[in-house]
Every structure is written in C-alpha cells, then in structure tokens.
CSV table of N, CA and C in Angstrom, one decimal:
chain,number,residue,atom,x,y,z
A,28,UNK,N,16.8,-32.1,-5.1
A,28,UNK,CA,16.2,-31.8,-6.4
A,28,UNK,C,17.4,-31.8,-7.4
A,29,UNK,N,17.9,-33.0,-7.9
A,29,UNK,CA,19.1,-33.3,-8.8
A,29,UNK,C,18.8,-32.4,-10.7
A,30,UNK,N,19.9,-31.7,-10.5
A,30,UNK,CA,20.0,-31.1,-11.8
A,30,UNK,C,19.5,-29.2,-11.9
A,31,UNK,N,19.1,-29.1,-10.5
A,31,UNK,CA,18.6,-27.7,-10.8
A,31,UNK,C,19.7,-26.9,-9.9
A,32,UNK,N,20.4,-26.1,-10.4
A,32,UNK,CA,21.2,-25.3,-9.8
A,32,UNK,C,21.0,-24.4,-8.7
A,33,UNK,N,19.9,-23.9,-8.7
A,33,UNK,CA,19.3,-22.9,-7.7
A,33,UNK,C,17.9,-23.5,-7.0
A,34,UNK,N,17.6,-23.4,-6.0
A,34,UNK,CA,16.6,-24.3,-5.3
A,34,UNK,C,16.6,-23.5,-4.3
A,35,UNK,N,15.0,-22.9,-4.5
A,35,UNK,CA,14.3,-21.7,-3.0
A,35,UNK,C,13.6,-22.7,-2.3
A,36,UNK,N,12.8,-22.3,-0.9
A,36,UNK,CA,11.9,-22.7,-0.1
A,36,UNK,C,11.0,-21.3,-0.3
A,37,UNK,N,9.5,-22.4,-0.5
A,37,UNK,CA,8.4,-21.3,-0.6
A,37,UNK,C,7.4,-21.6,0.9
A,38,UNK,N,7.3,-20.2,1.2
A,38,UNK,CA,6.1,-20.7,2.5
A,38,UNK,C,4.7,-20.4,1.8
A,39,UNK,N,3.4,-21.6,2.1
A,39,UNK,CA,2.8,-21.2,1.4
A,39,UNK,C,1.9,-20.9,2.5
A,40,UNK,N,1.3,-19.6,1.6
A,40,UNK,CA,0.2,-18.6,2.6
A,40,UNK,C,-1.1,-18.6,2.6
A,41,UNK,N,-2.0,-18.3,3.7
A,41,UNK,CA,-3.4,-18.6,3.3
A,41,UNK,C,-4.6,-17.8,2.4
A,42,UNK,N,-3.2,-17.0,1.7
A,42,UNK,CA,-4.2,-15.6,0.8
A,42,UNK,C,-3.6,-16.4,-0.7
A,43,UNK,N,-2.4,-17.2,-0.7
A,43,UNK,CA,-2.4,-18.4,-1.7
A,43,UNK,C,-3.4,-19.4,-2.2
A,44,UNK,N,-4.5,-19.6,-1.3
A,44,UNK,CA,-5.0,-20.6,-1.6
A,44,UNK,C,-6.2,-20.6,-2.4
A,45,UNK,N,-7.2,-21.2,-2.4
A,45,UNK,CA,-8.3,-21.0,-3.1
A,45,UNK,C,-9.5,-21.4,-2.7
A,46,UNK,N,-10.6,-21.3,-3.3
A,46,UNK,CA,-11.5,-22.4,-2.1
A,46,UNK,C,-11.6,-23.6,-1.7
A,47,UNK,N,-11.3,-24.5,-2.7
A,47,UNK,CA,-11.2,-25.9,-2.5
A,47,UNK,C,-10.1,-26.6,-1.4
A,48,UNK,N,-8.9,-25.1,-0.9
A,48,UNK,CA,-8.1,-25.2,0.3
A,48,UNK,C,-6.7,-25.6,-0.6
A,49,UNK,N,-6.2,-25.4,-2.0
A,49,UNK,CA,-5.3,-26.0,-2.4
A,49,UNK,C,-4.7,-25.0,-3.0
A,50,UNK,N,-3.7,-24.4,-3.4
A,50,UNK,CA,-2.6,-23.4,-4.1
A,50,UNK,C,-3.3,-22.5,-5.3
A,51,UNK,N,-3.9,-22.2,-5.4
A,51,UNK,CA,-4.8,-21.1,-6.6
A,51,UNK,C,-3.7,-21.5,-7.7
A,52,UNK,N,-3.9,-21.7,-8.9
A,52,UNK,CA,-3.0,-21.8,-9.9
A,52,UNK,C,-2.1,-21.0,-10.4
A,53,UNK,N,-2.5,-19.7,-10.3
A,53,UNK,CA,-1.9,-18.2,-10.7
A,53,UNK,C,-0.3,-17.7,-9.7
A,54,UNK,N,-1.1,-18.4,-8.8
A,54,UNK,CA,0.6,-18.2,-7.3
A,54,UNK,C,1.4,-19.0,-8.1
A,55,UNK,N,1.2,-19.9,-8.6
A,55,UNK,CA,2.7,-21.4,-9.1
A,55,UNK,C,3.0,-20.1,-9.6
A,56,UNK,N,2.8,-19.3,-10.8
A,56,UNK,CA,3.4,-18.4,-11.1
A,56,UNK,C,4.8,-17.2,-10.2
A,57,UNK,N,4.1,-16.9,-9.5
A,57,UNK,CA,4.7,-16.4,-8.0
A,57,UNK,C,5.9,-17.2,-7.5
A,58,UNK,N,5.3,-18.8,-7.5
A,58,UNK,CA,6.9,-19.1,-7.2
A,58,UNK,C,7.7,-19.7,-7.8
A,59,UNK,N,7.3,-19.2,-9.3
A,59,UNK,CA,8.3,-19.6,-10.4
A,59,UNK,C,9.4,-18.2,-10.4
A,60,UNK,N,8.1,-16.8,-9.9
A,60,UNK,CA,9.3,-15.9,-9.9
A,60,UNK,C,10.3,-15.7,-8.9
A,61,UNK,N,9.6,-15.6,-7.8
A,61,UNK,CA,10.9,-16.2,-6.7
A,61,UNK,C,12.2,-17.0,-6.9
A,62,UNK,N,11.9,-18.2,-7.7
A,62,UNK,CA,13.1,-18.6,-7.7
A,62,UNK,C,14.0,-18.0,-8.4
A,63,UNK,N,13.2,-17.1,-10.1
A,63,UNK,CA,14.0,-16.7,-11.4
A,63,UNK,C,14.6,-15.6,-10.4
A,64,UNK,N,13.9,-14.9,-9.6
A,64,UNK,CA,14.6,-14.0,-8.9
A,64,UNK,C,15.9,-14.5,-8.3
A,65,UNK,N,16.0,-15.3,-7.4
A,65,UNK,CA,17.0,-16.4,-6.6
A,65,UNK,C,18.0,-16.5,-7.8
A,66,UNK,N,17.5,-17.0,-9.0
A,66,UNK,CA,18.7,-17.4,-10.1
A,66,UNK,C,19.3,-16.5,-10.5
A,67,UNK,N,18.9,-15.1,-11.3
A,67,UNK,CA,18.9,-13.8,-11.3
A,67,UNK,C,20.0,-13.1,-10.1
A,68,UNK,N,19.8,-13.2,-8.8
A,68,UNK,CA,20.4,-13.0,-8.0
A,68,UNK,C,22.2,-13.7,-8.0
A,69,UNK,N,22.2,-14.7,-8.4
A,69,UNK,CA,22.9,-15.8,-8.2
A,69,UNK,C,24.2,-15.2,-9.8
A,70,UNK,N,23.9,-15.0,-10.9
A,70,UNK,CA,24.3,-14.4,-11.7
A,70,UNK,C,25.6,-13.0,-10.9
A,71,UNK,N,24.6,-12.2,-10.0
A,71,UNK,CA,25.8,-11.2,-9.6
A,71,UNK,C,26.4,-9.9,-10.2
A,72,UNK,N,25.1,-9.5,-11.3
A,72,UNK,CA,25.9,-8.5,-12.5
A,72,UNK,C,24.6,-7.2,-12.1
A,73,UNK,N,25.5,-6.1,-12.5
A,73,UNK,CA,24.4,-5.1,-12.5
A,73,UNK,C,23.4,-5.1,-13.0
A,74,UNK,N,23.5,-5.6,-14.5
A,74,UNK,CA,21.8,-5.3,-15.3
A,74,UNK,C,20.5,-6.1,-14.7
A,75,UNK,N,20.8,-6.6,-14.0
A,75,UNK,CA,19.6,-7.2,-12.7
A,75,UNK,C,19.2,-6.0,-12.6
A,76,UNK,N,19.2,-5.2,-11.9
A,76,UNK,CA,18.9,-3.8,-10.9
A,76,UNK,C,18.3,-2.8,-12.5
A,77,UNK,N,19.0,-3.1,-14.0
A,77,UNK,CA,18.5,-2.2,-14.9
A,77,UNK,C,17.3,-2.7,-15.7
A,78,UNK,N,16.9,-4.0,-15.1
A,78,UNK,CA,15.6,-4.7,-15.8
A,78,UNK,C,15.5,-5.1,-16.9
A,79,UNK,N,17.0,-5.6,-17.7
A,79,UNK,CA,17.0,-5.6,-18.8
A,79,UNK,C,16.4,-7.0,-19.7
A,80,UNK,N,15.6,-7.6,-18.5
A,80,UNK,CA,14.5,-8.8,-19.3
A,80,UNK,C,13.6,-8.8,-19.1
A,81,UNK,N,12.9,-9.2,-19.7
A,81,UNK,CA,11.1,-9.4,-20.0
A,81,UNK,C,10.9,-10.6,-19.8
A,82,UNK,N,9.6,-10.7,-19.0
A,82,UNK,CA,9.0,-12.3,-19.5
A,82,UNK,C,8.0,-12.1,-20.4
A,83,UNK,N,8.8,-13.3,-21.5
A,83,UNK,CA,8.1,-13.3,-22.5
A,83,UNK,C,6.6,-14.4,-22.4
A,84,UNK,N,7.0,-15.7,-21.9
A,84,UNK,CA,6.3,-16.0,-22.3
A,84,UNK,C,6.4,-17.4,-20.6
A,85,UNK,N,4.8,-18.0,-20.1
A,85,UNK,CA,4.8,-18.7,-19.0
A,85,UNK,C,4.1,-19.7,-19.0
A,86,UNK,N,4.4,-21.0,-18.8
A,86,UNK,CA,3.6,-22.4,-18.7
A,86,UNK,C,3.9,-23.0,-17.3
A,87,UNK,N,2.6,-23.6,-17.1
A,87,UNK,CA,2.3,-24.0,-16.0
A,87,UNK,C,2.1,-25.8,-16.6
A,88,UNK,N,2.6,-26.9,-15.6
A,88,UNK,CA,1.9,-28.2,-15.5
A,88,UNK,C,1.3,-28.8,-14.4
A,89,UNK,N,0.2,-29.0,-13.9
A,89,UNK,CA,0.3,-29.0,-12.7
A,89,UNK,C,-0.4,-30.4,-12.1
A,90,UNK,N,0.6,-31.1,-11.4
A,90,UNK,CA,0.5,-32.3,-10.9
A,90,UNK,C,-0.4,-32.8,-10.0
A,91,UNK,N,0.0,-32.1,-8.8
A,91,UNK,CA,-1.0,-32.8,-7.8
A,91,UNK,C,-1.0,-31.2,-6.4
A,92,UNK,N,-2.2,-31.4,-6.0
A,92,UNK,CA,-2.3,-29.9,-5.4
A,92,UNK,C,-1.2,-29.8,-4.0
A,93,UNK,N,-1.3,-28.2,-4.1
A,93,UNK,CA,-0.3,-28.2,-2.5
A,93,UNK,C,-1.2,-27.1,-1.7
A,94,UNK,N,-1.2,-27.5,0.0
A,94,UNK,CA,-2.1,-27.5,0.9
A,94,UNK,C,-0.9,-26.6,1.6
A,95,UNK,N,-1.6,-25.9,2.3
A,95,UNK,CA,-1.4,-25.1,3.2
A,95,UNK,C,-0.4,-25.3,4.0
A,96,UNK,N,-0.3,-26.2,5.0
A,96,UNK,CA,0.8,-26.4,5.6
A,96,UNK,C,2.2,-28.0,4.3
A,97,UNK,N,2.5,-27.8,3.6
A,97,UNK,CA,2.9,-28.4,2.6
A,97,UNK,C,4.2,-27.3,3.1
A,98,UNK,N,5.5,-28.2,3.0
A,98,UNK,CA,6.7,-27.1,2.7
A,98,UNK,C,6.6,-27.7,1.3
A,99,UNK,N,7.3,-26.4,0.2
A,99,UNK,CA,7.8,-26.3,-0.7
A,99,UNK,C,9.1,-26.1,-1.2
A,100,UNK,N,9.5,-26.5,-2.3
A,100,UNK,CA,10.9,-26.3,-2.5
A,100,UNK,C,10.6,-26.1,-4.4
A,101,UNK,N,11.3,-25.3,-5.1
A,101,UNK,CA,11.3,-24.8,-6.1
A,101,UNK,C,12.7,-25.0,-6.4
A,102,UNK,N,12.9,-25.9,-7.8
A,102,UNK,CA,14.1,-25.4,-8.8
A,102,UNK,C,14.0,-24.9,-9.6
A,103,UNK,N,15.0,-24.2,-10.2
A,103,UNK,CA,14.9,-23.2,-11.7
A,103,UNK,C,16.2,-23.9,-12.0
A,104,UNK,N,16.0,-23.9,-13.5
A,104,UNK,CA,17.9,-24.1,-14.4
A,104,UNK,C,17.2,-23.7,-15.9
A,105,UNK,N,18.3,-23.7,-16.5
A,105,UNK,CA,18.4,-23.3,-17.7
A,105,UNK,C,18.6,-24.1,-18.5
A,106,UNK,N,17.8,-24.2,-19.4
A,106,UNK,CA,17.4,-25.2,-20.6
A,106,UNK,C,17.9,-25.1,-21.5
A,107,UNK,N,17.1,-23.8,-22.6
A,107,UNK,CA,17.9,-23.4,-23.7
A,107,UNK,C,18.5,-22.2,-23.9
A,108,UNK,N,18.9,-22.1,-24.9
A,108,UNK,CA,19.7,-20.2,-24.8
A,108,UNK,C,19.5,-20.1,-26.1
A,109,UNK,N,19.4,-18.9,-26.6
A,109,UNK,CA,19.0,-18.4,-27.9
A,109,UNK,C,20.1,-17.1,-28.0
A,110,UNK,N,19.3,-16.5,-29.0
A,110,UNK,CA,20.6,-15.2,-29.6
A,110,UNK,C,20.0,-14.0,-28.7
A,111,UNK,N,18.2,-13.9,-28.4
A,111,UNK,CA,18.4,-12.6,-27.5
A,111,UNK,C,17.8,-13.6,-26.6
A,112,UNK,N,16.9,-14.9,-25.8
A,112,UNK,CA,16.7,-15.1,-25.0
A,112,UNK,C,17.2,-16.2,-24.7
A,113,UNK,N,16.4,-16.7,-23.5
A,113,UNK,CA,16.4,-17.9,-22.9
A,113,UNK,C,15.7,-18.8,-22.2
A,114,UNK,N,15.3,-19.6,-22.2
A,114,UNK,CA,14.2,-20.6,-21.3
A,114,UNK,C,14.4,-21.1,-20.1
A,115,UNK,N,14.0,-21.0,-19.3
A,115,UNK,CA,13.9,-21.8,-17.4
A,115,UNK,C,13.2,-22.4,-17.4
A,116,UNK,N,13.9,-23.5,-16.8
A,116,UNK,CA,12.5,-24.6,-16.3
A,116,UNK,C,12.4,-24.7,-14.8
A,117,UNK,N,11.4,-24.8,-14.6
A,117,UNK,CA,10.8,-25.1,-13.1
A,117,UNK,C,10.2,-26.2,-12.6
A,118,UNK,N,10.9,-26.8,-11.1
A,118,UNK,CA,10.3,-27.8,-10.9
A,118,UNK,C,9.8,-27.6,-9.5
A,119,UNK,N,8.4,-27.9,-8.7
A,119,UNK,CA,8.1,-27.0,-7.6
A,119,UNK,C,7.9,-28.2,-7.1
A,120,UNK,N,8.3,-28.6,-5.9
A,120,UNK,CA,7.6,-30.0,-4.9
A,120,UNK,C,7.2,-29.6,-3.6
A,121,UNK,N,6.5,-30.8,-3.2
A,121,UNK,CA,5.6,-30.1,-1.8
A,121,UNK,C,5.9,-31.9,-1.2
A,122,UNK,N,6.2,-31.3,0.1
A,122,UNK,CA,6.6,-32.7,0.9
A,122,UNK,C,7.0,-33.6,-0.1
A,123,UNK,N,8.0,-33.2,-1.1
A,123,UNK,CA,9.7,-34.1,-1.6
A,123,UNK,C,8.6,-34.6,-2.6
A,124,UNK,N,7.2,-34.5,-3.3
A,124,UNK,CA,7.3,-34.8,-4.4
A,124,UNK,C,6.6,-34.1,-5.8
A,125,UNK,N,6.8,-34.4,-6.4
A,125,UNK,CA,6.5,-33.1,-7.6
A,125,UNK,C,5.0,-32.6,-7.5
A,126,UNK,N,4.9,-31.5,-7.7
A,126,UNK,CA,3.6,-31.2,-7.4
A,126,UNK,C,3.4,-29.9,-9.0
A,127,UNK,N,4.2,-29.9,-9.2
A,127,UNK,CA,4.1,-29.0,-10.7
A,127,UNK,C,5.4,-28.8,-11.1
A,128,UNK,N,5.6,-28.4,-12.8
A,128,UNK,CA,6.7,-28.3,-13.6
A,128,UNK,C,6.5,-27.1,-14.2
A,129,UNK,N,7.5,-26.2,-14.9
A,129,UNK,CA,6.6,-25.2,-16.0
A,129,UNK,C,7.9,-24.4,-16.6
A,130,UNK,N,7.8,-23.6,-17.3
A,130,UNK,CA,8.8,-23.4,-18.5
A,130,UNK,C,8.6,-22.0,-18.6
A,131,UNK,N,9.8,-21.0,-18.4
A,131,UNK,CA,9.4,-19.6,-19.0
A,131,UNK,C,10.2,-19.1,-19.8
A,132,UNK,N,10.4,-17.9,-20.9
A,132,UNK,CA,10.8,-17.5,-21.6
A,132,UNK,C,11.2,-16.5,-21.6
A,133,UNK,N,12.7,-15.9,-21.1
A,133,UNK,CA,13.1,-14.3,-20.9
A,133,UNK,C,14.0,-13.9,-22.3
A,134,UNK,N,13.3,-12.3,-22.6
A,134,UNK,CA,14.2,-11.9,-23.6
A,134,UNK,C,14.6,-10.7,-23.3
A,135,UNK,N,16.2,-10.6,-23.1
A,135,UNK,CA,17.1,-9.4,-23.5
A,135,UNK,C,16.5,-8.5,-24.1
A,136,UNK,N,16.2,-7.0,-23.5
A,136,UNK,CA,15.9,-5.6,-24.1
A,136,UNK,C,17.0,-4.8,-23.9
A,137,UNK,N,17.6,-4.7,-24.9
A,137,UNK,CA,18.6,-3.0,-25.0
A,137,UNK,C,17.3,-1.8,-25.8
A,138,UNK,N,17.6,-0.5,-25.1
A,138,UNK,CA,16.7,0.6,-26.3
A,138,UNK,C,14.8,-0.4,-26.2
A,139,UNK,N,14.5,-1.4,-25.2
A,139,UNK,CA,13.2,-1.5,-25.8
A,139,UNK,C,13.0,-2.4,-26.8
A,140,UNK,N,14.3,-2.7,-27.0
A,140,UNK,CA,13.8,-4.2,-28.5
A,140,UNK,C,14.8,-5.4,-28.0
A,141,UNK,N,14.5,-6.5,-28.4
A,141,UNK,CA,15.3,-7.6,-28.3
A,141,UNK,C,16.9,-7.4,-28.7
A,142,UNK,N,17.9,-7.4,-28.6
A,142,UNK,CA,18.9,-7.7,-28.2
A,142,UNK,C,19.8,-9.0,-28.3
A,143,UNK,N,20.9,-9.1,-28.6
A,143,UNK,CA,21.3,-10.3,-28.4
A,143,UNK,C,22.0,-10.6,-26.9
A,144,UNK,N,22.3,-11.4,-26.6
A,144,UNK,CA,22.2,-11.4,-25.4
A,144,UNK,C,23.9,-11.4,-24.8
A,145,UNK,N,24.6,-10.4,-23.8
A,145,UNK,CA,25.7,-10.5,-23.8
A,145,UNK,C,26.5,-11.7,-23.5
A,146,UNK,N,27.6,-11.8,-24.1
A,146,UNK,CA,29.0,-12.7,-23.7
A,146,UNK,C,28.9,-13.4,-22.2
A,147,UNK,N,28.9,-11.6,-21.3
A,147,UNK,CA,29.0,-11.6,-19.9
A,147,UNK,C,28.0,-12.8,-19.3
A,148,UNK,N,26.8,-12.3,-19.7
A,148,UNK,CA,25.7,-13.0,-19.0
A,148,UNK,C,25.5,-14.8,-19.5
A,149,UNK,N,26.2,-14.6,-20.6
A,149,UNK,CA,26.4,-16.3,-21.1
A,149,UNK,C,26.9,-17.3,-20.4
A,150,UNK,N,28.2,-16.3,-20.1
A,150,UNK,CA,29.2,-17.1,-19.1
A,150,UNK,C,29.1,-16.9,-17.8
A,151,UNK,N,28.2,-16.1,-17.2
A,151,UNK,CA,27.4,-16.2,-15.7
A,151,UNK,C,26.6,-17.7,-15.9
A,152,UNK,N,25.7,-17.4,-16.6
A,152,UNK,CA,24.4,-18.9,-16.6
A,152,UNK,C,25.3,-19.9,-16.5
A,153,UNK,N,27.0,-20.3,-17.4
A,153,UNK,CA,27.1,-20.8,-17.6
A,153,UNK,C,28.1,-21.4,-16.4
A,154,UNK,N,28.7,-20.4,-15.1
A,154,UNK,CA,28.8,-21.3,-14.3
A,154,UNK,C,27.9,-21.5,-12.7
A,155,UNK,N,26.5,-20.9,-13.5
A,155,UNK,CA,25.5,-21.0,-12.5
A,155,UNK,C,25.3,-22.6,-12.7
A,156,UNK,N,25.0,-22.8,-13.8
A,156,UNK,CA,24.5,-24.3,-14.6
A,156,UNK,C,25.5,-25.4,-14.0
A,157,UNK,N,27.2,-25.0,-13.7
A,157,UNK,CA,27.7,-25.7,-13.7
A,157,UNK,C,28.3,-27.0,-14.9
A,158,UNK,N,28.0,-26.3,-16.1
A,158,UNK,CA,28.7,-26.9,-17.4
A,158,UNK,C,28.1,-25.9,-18.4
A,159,UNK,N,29.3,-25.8,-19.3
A,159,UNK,CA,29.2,-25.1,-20.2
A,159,UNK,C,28.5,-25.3,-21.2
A,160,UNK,N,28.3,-24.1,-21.6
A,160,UNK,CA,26.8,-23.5,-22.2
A,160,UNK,C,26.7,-24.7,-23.6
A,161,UNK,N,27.6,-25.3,-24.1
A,161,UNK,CA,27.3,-26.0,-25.1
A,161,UNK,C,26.7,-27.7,-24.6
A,162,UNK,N,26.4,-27.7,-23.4
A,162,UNK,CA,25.7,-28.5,-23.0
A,162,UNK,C,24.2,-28.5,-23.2
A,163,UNK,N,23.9,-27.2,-23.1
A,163,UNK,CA,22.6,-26.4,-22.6
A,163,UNK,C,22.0,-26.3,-24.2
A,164,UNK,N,21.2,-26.7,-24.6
A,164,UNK,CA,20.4,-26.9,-25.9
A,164,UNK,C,20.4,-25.4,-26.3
A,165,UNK,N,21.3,-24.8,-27.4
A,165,UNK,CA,21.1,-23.1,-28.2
A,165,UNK,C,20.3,-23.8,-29.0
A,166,UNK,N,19.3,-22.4,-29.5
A,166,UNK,CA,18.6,-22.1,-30.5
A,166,UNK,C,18.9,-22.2,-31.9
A,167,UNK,N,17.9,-22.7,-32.7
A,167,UNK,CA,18.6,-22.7,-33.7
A,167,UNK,C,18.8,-21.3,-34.6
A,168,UNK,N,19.6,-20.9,-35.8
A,168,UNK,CA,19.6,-19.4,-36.4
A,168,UNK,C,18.5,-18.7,-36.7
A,169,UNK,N,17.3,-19.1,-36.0
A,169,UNK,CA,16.2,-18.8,-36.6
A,169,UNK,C,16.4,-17.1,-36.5
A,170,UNK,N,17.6,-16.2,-35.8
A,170,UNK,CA,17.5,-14.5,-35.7
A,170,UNK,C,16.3,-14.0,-34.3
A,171,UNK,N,15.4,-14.6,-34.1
A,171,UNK,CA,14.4,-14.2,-33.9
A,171,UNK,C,14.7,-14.4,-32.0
A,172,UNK,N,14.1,-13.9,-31.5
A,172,UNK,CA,14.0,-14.2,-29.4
A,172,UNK,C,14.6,-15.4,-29.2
C-alpha cells in the first residue's frame, strides 16, 4: 500500500457483518480507528494518553464489499495540517484491492477549545510521513480548525 506510512491488519469478525454477509458500513469506521490509533501510537508523545484530540469530523467511500473471511489491510497518512487540526486519509483493501477510502478530521483541544497545534506534534507527523510537513498540503489562514 505505496504512500501510507502506517498500515494495520484488520480481522474481520462475524458481529462485523450484516445481513447480506458483507462489513456493516459503520465498522469501516472501526477500522479507520484502529489504524488512527496505530498512527497515534507511532507519534510516541504523551498527550496520546491525555486525549488531546477530537474527531471532528468522518467520511466513508465505499467500493466494493468485504466478506468474512477477506484479510484486510488498512492505511492511514496525513494529508493536510491546519493551525489547530489535521486530516487522515484512509485506504482499507480486502484481498490486495481497494474496497473503501475515507477522510477524517482531528482537532487539538487545550482547556476544551481548539488550540493550535504544537511544534512537537508537527515534527512527529512529520517524520511519521517521511517528508516534511511542507510537502503535506497546510491550511489556508482561514484561523479556524
């Protein structure tokens, strides 16, 4: 999976599924967080453990279904960066070919409000990403998440 820095394996389960026998749509969610977790992890800094992001906001696309015995593999990388958040994208395949894509949106909370987002954590993404952050599409001054 070329370009995504972090890449989990998902087992998929039979309380995953739905009736029609294919991935309930609401799980893709599930293993978009697994991986943010995986990425998250991969970072290495305390404020993991102090919860200092929210998801703001979650899109799903969804290609072609995944079945029960399907292995899975999930990428996450980082897209854009803003002044307090940032975007991930996800790409989830089932037997090596895309089976959904989708996009989330995390925002920095200090005190309960948005935040700008530290230095530190800039330059973590930035050698999670493997190129620096002025690669990675910033926000424009809009002030805002």
């Amino acid at each position: 999976m070329e370009g995504f820095p972090v890449k989990v394996s998902v087992q998929v389960r039979f309380r995953d599924l739905d009736a029609l026998g294919h991935v309930n749509n609401a799980v893709y969610l599930t293993y978009f967080e697994v991986a943010r977790a995986a990425y998250f992890r991969r970072l290495e800094e305390d404020w993991v453990a102090r919860g200092h992001f929210i998801l703001a906001r979650a899109e799903v696309d969804f290609l072609r279904p995944i079945h029960l015995e399907d292995p899975v593999e999930v990428g996450v990388r980082v897209v854009r960066i803003g002044r307090s958040s940032f975007d991930m994208e996800y790409r989830v395949e089932a037997r090596g070919e895309e089976a959904a894509r989708g996009r989330t949106v995390q925002v920095w909370l200090e005190g309960g409000r948005p935040a700008p987002l530290p230095q530190a954590i800039r330059a973590r993404i930035a050698e999670v990403e493997g190129r620096p952050l002025s690669e990675v599409p910033l926000e424009g001054g809009s002030g805002g998440p």
